[in-house]
Short mmCIF file of C-alpha atoms (C1' of nucleotides) in Angstrom, two decimals:
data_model
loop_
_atom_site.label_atom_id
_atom_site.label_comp_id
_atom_site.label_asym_id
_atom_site.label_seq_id
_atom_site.Cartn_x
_atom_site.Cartn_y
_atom_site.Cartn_z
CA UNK A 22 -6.05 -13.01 -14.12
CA UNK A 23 -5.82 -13.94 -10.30
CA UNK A 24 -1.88 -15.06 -10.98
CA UNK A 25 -1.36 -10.97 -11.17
CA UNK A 26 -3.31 -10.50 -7.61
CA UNK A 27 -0.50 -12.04 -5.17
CA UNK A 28 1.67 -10.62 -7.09
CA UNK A 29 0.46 -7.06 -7.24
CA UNK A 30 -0.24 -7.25 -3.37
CA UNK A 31 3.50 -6.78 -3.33
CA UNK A 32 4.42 -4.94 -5.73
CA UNK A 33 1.88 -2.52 -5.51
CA UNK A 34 2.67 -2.37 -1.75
CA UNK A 35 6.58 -2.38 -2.70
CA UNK A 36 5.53 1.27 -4.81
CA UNK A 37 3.68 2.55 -1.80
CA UNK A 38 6.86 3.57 -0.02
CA UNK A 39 8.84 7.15 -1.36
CA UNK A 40 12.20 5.10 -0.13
CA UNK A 41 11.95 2.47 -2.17
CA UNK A 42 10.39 4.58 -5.13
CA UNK A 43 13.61 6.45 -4.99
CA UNK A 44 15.65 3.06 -4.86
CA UNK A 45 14.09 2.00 -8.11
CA UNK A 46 14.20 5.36 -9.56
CA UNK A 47 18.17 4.83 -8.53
CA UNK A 48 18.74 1.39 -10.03
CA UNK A 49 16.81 2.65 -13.23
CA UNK A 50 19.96 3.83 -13.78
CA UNK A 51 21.97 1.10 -13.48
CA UNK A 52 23.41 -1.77 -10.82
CA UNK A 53 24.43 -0.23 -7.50
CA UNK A 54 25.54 -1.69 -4.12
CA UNK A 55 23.78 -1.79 -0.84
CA UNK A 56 25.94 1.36 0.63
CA UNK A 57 25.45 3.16 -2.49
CA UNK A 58 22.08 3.03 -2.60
CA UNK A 59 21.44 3.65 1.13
CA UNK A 60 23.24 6.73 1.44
CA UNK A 61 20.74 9.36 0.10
CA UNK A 62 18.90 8.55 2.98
CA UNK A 63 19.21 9.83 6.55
CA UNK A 64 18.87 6.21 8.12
CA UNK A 65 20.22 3.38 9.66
CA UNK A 66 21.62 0.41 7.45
CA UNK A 67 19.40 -2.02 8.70
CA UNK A 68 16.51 0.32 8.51
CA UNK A 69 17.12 0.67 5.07
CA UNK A 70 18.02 -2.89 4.26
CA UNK A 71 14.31 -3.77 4.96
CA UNK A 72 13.61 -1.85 2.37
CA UNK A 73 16.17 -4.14 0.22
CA UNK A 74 14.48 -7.12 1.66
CA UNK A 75 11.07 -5.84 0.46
CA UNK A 76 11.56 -4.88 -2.77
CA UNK A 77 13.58 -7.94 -3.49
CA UNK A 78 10.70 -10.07 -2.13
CA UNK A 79 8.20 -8.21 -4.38
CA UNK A 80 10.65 -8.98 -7.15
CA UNK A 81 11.34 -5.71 -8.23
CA UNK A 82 15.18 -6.12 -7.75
CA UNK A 83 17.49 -8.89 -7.29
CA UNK A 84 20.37 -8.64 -5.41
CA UNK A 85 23.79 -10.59 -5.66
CA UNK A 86 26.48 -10.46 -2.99
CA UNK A 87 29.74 -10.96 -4.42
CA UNK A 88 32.85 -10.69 -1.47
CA UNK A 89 31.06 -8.57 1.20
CA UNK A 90 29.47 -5.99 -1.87
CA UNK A 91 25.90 -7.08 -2.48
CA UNK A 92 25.04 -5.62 -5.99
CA UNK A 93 21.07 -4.95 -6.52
CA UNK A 94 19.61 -4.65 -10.22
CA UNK A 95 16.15 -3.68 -11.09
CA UNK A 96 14.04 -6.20 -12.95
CA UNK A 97 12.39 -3.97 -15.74
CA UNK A 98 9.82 -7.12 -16.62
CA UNK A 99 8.00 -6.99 -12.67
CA UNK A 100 6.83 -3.20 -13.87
CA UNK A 101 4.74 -5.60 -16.83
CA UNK A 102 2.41 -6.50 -13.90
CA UNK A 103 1.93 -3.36 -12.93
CA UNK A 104 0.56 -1.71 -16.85
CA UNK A 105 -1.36 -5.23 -17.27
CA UNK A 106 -3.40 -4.43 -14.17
CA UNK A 107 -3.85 -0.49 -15.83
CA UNK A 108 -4.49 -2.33 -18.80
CA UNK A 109 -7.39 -4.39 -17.81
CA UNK A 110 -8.83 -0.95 -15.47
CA UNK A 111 -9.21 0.66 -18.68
CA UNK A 112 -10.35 -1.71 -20.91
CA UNK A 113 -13.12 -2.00 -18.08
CA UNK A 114 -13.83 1.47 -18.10
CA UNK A 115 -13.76 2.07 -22.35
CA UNK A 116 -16.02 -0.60 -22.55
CA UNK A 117 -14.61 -3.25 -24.58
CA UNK A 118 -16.45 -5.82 -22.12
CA UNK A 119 -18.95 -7.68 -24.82
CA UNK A 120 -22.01 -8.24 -22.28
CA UNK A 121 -20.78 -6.09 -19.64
CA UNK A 122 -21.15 -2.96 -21.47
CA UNK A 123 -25.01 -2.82 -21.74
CA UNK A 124 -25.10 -3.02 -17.76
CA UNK A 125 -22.71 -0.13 -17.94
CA UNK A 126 -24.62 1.72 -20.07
CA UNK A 127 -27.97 1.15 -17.63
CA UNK A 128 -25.89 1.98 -13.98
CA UNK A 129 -24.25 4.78 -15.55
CA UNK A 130 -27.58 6.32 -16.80
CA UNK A 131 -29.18 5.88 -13.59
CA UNK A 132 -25.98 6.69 -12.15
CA UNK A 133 -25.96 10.65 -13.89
CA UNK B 11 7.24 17.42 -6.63
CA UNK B 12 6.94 16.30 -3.04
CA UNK B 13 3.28 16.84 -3.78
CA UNK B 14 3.14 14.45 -6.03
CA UNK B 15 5.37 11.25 -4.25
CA UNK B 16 2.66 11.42 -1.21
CA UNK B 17 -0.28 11.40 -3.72
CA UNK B 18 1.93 8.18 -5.10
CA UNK B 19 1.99 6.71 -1.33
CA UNK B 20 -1.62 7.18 -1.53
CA UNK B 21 -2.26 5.57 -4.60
CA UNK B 22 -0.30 2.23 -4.81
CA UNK B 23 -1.24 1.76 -1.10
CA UNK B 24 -4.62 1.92 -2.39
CA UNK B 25 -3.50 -0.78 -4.96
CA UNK B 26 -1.82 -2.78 -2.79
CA UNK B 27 -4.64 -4.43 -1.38
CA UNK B 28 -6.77 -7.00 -3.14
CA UNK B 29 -10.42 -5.73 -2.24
CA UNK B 30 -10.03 -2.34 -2.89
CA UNK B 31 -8.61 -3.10 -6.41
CA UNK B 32 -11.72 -5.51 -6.53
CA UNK B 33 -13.77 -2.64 -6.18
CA UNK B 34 -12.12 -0.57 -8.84
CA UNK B 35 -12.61 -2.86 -11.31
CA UNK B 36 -16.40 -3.09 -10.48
CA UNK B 37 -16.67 0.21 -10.77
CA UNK B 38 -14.42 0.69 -13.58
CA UNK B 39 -18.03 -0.51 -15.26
CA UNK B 40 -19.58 2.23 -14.11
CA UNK B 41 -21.08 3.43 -11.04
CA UNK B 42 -22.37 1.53 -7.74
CA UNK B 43 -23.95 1.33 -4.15
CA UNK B 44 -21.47 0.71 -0.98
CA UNK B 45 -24.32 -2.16 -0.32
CA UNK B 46 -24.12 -3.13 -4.11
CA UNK B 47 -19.89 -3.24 -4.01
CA UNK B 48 -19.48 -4.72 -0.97
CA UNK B 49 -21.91 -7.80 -1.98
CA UNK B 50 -19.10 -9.83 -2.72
CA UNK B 51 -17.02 -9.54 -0.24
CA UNK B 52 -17.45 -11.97 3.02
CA UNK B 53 -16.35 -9.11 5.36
CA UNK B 54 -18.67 -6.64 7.88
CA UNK B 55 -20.00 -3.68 6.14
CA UNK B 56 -17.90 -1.01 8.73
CA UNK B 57 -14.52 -3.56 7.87
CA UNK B 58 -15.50 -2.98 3.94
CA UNK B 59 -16.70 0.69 4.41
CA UNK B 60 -12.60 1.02 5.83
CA UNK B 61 -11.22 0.64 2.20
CA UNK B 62 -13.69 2.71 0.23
CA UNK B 63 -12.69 5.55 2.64
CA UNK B 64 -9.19 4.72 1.77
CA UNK B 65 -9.82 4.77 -2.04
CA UNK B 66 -11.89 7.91 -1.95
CA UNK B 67 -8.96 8.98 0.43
CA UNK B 68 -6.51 8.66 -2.39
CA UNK B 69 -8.77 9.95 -4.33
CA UNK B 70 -8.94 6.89 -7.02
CA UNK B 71 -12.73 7.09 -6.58
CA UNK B 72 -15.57 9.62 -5.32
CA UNK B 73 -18.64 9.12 -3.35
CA UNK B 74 -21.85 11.40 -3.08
CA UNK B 75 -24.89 10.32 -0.58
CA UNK B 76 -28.20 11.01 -2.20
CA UNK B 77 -31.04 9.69 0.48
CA UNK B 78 -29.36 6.50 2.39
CA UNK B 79 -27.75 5.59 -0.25
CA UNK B 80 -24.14 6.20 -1.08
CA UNK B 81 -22.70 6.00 -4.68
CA UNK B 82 -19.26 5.49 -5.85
CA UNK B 83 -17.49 6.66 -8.86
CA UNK B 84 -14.26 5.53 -10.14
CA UNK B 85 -11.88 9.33 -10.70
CA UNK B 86 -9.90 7.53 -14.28
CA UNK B 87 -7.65 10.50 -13.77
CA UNK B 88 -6.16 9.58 -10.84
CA UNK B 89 -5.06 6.40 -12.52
CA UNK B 90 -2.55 8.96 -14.64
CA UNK B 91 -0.57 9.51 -11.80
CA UNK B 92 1.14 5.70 -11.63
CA UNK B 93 1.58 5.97 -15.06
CA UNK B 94 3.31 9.21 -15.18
CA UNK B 95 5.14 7.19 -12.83
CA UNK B 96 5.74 4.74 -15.08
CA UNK B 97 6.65 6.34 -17.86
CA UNK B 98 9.13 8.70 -15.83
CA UNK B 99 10.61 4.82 -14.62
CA UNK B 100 10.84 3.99 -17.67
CA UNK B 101 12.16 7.11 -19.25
CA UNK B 102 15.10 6.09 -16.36
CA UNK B 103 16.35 3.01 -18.07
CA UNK B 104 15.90 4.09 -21.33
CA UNK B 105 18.15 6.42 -20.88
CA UNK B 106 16.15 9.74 -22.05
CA UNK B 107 15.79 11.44 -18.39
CA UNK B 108 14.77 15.43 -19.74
CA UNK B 109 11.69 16.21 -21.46
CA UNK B 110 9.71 13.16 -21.12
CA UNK B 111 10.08 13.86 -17.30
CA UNK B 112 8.99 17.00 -17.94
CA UNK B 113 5.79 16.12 -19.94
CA UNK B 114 4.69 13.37 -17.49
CA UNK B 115 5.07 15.78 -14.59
CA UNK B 116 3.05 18.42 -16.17
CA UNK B 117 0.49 15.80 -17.15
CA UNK B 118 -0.07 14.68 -13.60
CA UNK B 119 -0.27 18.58 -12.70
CA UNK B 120 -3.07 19.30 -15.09
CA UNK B 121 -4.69 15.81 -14.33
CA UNK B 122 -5.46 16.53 -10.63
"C1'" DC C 14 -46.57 5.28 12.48
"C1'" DG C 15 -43.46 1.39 12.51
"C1'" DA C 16 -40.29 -1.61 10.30
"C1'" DA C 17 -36.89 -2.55 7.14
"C1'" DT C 18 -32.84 -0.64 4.67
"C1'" DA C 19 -28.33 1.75 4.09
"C1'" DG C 20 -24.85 3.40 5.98
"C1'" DT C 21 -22.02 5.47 10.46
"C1'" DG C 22 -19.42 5.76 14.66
"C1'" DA C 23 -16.97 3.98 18.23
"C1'" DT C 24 -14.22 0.77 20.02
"C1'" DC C 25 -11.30 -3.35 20.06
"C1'" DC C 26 -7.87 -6.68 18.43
"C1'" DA C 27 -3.86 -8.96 16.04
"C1'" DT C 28 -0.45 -8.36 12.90
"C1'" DA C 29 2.55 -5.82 9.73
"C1'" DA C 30 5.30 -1.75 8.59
"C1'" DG C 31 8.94 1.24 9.29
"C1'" DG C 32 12.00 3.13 12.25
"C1'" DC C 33 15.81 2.52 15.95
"C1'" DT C 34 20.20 0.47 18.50
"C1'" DA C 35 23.65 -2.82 19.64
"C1'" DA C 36 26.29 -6.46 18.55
"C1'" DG C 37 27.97 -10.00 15.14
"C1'" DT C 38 30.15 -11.88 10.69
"C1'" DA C 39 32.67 -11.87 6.79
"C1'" DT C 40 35.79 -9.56 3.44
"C1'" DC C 41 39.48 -6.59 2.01
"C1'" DA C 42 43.47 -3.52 2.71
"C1'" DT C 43 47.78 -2.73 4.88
"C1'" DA D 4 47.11 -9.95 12.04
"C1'" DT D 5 44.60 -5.91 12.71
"C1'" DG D 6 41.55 -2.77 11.50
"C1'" DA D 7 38.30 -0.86 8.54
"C1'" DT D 8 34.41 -1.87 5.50
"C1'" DA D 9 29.98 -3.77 4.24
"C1'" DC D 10 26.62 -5.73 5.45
"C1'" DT D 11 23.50 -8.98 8.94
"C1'" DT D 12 20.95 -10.51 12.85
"C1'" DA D 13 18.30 -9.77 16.65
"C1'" DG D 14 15.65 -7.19 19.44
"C1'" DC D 15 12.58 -3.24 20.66
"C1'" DC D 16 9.28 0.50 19.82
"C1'" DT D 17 5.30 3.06 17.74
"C1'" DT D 18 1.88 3.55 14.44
"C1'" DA D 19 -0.95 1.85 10.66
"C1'" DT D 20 -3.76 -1.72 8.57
"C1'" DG D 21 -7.41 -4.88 8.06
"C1'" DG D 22 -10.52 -7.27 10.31
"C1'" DA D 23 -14.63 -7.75 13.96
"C1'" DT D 24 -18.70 -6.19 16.94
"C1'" DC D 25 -22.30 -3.40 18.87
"C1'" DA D 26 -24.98 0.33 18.95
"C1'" DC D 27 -26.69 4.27 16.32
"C1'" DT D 28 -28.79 7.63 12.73
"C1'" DA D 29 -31.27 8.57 8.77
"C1'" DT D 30 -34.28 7.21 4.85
"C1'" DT D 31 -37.76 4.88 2.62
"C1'" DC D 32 -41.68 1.70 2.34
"C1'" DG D 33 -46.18 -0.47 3.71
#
DNA sequence: CGAATAGTGATCCATAAGGCTAAGTATCAT
DNA sequence: ATGATACTTAGCCTTATGGATCACTATTCG
């Protein structure tokens, strides 16, 4: 259960950004190189590399550099974290918490 | 929808951080106190008061002050928008990129 | 009334994020 | 061998984030 939390620190903060929301959308496609991917956008290389860096770190790509290309893939099985955590939020909220659910029940009573 | 990407920043910022998704799960099980949430949390009550003004900011929960108290309600809706996002992702490398877009984006309109 | 409770407001601080430029390295093409 | 290509590295800058404190208002309780 806590294994998710570092893990969704980054990724969570790797989805936060429209650049690299794009970058994914991008790769969702298919493999693409550094220069590829970077021109879309109306900024420097190394500007944009950081954005590489970060959503290789949260390990939502990988990237490969291969001669002086450096290929990035997406890695379809980091998004898992992601629906576990929605998952577990709304298993929480349709109550199928054994115990839990009576407290529920009372704060959400007094809560109305 | 541009509208839509900054609600995203919003949101998975939101995510991103460990107490605030701490919180959502608490009150994923129904409603609570600032006093009551922040309880578990070794941190000041302005520090802690910081991130339930970012959640209600992006609008993942609401608040209401009846007396001196202040209540907080998770908004499950708002949840739809990183799944549309996640659908429309996925949609990407599955390869079917036209009306599922289309469904998820009109979802997320009628959610908000 | 007076005291405890529940939350606010106003700083302040250190670090991280996201952008830039300028210069460097390693390939590849000719 | 030279030059273009495709990154990389190293700084620098500004703003945002996540924490703290101290002082403050507004309710509620005895």
């Amino acid at each position: 259960m806590d294994h998710y939390s570092e893990q969704l620190d980054g990724i969570f903060q790797a989805l936060a950004d429209p650049t690299r929301r794009a970058v994914l959308a991008r790769l969702g496609k298919g493999p693409a190189s550094i220069s590829d991917l970077a021109e879309p956008f109306d900024m420097a290389l190394p500007s944009f590399m950081k954005h590489i860096h970060f959503l290789e770190g949260s390990g939502l790509i990988q990237t490969r550099k291969q001669g002086r290309v450096r290929t990035c893939v997406i890695e379809k099985q980091r998004f898992q974290a992601v629906e576990a955590w929605l998952s577990q939020q709304r298993s929480l909220w349709e109550g199928r918490t054994d115990r839990l659910e009576q407290f529920v029940t009372k704060a959400q009573a007094e809560g109305d």
